[in-house]
Short mmCIF file of C-alpha atoms in Angstrom, two decimals:
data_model
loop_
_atom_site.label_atom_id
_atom_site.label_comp_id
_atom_site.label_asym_id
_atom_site.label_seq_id
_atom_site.Cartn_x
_atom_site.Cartn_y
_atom_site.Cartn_z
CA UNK A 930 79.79 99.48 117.54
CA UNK A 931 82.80 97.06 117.24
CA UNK A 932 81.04 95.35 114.25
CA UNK A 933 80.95 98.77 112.85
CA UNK A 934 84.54 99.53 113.32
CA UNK A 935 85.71 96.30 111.97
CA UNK A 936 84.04 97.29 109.00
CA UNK A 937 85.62 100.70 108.10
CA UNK A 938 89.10 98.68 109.25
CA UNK A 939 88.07 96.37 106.46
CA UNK A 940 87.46 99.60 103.77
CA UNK A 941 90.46 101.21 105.11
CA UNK A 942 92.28 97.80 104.23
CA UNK A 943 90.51 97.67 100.71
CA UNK A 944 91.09 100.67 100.28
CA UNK A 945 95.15 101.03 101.05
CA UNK A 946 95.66 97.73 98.98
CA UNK A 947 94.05 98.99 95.58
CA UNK A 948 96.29 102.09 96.37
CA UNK A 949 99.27 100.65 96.48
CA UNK A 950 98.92 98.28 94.03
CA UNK A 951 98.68 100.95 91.79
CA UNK A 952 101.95 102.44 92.87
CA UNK A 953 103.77 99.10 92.31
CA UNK A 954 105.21 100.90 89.41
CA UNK A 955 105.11 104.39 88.11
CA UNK A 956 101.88 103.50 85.71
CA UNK A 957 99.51 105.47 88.66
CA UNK A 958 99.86 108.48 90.70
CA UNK A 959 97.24 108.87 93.21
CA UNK A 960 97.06 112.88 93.88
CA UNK A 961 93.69 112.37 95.91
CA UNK A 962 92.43 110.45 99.71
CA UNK A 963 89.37 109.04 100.77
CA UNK A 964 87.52 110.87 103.04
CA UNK A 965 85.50 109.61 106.01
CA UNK A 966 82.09 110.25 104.16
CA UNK A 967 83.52 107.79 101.03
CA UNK A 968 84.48 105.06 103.54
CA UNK A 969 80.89 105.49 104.86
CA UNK A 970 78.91 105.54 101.78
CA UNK A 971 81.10 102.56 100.68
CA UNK A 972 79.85 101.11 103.46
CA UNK A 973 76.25 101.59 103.26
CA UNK A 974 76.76 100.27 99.70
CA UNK A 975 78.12 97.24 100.17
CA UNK A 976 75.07 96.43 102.89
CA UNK A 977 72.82 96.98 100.37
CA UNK A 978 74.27 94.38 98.33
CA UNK A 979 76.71 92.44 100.38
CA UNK A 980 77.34 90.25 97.39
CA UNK A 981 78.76 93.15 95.50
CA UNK A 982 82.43 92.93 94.42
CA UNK A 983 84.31 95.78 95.45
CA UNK A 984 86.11 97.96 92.80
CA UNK A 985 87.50 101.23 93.87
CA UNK A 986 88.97 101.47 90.05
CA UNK A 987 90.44 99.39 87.39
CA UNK A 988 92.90 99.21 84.52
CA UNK A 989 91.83 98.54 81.04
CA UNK A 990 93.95 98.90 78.03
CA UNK A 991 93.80 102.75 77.11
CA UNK A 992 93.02 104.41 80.48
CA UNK A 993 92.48 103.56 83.88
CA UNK A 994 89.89 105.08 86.34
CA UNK A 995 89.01 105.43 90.23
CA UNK A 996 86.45 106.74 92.32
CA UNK A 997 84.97 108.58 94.99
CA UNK A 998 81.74 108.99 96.48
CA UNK A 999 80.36 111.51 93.98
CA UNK A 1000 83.26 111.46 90.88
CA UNK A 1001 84.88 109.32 88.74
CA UNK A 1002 88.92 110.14 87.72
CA UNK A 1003 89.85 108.90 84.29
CA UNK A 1004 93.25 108.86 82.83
CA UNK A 1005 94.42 108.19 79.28
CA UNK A 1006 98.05 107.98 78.63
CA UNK A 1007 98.82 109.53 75.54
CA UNK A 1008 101.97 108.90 72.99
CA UNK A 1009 102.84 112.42 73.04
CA UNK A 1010 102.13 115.96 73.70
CA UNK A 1011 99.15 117.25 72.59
CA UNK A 1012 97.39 120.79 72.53
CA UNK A 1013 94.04 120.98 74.15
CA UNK A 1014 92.59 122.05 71.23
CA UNK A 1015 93.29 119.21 69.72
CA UNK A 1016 91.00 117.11 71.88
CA UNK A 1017 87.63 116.56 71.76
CA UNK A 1018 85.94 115.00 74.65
CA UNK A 1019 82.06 114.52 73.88
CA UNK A 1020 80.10 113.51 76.72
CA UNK A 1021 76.19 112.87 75.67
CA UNK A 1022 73.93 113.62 78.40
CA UNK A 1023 71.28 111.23 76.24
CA UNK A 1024 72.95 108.09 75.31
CA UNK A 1025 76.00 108.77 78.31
CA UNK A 1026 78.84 107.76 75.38
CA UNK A 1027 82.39 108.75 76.19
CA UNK A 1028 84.39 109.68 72.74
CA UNK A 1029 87.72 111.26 73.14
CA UNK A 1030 89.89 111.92 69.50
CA UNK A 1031 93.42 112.69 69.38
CA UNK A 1032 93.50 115.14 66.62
CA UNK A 1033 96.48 114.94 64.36
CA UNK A 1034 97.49 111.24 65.62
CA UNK A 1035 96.54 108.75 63.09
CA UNK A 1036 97.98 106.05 65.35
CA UNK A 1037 96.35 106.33 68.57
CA UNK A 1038 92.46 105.19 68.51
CA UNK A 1039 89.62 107.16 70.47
CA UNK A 1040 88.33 105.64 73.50
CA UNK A 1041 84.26 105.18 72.99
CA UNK A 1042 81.81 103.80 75.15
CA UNK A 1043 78.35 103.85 77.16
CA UNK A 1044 78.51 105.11 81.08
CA UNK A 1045 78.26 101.60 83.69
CA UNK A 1046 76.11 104.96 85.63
CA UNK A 1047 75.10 108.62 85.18
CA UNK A 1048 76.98 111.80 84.98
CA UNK A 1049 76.58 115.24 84.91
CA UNK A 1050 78.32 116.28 81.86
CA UNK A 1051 77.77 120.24 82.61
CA UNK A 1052 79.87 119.55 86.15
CA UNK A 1053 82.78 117.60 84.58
CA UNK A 1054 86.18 118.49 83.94
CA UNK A 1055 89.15 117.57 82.17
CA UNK A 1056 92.84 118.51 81.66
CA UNK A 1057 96.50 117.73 80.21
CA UNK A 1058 98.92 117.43 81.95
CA UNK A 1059 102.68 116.53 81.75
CA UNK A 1060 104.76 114.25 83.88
CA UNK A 1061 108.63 114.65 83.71
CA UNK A 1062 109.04 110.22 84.01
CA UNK A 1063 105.55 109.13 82.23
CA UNK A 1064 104.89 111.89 80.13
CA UNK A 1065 101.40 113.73 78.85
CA UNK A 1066 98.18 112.33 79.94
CA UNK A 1067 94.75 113.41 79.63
CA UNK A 1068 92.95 113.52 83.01
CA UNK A 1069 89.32 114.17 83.40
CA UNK A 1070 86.85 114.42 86.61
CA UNK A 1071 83.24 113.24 85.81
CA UNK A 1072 80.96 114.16 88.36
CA UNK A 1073 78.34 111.50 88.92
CA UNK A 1074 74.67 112.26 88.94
CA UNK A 1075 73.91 110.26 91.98
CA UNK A 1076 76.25 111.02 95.10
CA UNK A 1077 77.11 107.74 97.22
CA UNK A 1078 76.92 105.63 93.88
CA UNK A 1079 79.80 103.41 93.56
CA UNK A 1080 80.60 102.12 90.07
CA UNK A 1081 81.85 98.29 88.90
CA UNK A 1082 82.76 99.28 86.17
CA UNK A 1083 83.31 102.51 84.28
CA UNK A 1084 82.31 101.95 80.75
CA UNK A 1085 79.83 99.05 79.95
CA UNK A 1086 81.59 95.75 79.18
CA UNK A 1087 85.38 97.08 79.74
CA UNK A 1088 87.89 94.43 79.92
CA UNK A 1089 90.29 94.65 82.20
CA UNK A 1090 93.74 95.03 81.16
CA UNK A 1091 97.04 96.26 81.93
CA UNK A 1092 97.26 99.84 80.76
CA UNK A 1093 99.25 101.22 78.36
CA UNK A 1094 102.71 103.20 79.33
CA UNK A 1095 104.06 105.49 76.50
CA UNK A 1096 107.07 106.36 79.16
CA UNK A 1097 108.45 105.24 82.54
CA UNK A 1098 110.40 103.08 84.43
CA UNK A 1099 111.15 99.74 83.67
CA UNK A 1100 110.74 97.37 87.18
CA UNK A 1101 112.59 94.53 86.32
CA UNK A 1102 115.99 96.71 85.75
CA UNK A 1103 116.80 99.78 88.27
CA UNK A 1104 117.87 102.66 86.62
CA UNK A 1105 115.92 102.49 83.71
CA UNK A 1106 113.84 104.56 82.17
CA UNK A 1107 111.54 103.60 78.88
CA UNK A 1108 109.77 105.13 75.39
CA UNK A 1109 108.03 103.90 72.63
CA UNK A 1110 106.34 104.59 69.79
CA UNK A 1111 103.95 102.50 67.83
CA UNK A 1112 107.34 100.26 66.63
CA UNK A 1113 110.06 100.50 68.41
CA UNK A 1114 110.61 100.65 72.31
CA UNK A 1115 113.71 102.18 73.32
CA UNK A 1116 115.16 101.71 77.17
CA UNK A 1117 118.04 103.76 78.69
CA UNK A 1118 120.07 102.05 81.40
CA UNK A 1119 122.03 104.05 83.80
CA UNK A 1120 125.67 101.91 84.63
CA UNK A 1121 128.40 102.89 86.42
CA UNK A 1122 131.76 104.67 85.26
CA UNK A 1123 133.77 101.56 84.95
CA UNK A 1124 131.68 99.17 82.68
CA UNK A 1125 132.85 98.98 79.06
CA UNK A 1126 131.46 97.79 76.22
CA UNK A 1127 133.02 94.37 76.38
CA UNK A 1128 130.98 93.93 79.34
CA UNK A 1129 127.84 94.09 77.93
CA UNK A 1130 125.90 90.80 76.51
CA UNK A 1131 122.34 91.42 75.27
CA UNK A 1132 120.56 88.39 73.72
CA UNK A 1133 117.15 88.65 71.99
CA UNK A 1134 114.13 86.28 70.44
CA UNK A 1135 111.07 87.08 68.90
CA UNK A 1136 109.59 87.19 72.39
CA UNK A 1137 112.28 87.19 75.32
CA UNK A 1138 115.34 89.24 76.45
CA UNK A 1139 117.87 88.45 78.43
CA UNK A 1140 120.66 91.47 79.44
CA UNK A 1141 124.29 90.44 81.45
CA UNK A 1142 127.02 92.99 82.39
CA UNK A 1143 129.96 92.19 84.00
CA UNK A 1144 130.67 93.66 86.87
CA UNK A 1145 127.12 94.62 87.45
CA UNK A 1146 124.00 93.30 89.72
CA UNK A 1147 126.69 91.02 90.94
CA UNK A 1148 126.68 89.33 87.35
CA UNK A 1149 123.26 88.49 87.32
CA UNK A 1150 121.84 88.07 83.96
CA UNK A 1151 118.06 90.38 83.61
CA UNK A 1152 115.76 88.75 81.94
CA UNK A 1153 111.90 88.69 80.70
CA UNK A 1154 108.71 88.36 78.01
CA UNK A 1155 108.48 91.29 75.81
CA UNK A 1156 104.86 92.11 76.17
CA UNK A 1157 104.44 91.83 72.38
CA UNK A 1158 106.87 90.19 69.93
CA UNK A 1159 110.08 92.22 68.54
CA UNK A 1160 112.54 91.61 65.51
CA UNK A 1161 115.45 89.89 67.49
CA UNK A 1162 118.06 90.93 64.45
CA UNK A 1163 116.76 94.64 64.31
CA UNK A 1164 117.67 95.10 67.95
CA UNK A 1165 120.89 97.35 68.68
CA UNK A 1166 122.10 98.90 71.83
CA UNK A 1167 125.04 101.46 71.96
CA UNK A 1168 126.80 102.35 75.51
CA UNK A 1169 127.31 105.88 75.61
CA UNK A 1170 131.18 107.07 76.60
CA UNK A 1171 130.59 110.58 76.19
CA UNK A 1172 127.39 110.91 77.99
CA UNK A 1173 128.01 111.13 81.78
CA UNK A 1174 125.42 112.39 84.31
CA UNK A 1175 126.02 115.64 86.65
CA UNK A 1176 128.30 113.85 89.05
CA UNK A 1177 130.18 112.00 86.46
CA UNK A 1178 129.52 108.64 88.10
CA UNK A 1179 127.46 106.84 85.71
CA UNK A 1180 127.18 106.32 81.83
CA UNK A 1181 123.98 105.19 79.94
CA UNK A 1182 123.38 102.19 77.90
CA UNK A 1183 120.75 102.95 75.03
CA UNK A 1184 118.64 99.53 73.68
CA UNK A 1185 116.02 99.65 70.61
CA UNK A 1186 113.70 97.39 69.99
CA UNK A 1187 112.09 96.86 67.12
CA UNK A 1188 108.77 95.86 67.70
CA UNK A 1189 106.22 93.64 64.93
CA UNK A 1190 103.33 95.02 63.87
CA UNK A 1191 100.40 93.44 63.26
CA UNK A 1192 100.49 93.49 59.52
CA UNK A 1193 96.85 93.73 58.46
CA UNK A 1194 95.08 96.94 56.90
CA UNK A 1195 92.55 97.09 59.42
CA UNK A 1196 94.30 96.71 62.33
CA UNK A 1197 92.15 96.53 65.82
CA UNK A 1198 93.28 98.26 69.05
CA UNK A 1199 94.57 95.16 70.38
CA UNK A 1200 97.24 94.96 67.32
CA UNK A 1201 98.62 98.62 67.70
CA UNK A 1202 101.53 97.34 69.84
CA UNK A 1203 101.32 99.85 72.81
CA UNK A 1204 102.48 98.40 75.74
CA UNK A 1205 102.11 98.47 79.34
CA UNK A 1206 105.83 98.04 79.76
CA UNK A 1207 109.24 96.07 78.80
CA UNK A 1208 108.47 92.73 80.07
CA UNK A 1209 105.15 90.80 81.69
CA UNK A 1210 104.97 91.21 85.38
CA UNK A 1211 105.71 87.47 85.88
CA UNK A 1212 109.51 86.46 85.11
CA UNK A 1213 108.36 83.11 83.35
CA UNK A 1214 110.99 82.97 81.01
CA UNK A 1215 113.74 80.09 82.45
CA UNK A 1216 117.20 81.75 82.26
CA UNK A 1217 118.05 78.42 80.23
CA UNK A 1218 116.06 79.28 77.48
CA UNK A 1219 119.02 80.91 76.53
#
């Protein structure tokens, strides 16, 4: 019995860690719990094959996905609002290939692929939906074919990946919120009343940042690694005077960054530019780089 216990302490713990490492920043929203009956098929699963690595769900480059004991819960970030009807999700129950096109945007690629299991397309599901910090998404419920099935992998031969963010926050700098489109990634920095623009020193390279404000985070220069590479002589910034919030403590600082494009006709998904975020997760870049 103990043995047992220590076991579903041991989900539980799996469990709660791929949770919050999703909410580490505002890239996931978890809107669902694992019930008892999960936790127990999980269980019986991994006795089957204690070998087995455990994946509850996993990030790729254009969606992300999680699991229960009978569904799988895909999200795709998209660049902007979209009407349903101009989606198409195809789900073959034959060949089990995923195809989603964004109708009237030429930029953004369809996601296609061959189920890692099997579905039942006839029970699945899928929405829009809108979130006021990281904007549209399109969310769909598969329902798996075989209850108590838990999944490595959700397409066949996915590579793991950081996934996209058209909108957010930026970690590395409170108060900031992000955009982007397919070349330019714009930031907006919330500051207080009393910094002026003679406070403000932003430096840029092809591939690193580095923000200072007087008077601000204790003068501590922010700094990071664009995720891609930028035009450091495009890049502007303008501190807005005029535009206060409600309580008419704060002022916002407005970046744009210019970002390079791959260049060739063809271009493959991995040359579109999207990115996850501002900056890599790791601050690598040595402050006297600079």
């Amino acid at each position: 019995m103990w043995s047992r216990l220590w076991t579903l302490f041991e989900i539980c713990t799996i469990v709660s860690s791929f949770i919050c490492s999703h909410h580490r920043t505002p890239q996931v929203r978890c809107s669902y719990e694992f019930s008892l009956e999960d936790l127990e098929a999980l269980e019986r699963e991994l006795e089957r094959n204690p070998q087995r690595t455990n994946r509850l769900g996993r990030e790729c480059a254009r969606y992300r996905w999680t699991q229960d004991n009978s569904h799988i819960f895909l999200t795709v970030p998209l660049p902007k609002v979209v009407p349903q009807k101009d989606v198409s999700l195809i789900i073959s129950p034959y060949d089990l290939a995923l195809q989603i096109i964004f109708a009237k945007l030429g930029e953004f690629r369809g996601i296609n692929g061959q189920f890692a299991g099997d579905i039942q397309p006839e029970a699945s599901r899928w929405e829009i939906k809108q979130d006021d910090i990281q904007g549209p998404s399109l969310q769909a419920t598969l329902h798996k074919e075989r209850e108590n099935e838990f999944w490595a992998e959700f397409l066949r031969d996915e590579i793991p990946a950081p996934t996209v963010q058209f909108a957010g926050q930026c970690p590395i700098m409170s108060n900031a919120r992000f955009s982007q489109h397919l070349n330019l990634f714009h930031v907006e920095l919330d500051l207080p009343i009393h910094i002026n623009i003679s406070d403000i020193s932003l430096r840029t390279t092809s591939d690193t940042w580095r923000l200072q404000i007087r008077n601000y985070n204790q003068d501590q220069p922010i700094y990071g690694q664009f995720y891609g590479r930028v035009y450091p002589d495009d890049t502007s910034w303008l501190l807005d005077d005029n535009d206060y919030s409600d309580d008419g403590n704060t002022k916002t600082l407005y970046i744009v960054f210019h970002k390079q494009l791959s260049g060739k006709s063809h271009p493959s998904d991995d040359d579109l530019n999207w990115w996850p975020s501002l900056s890599l997760p790791a601050r690598s870049v040595d402050d006297n780089f600079f």
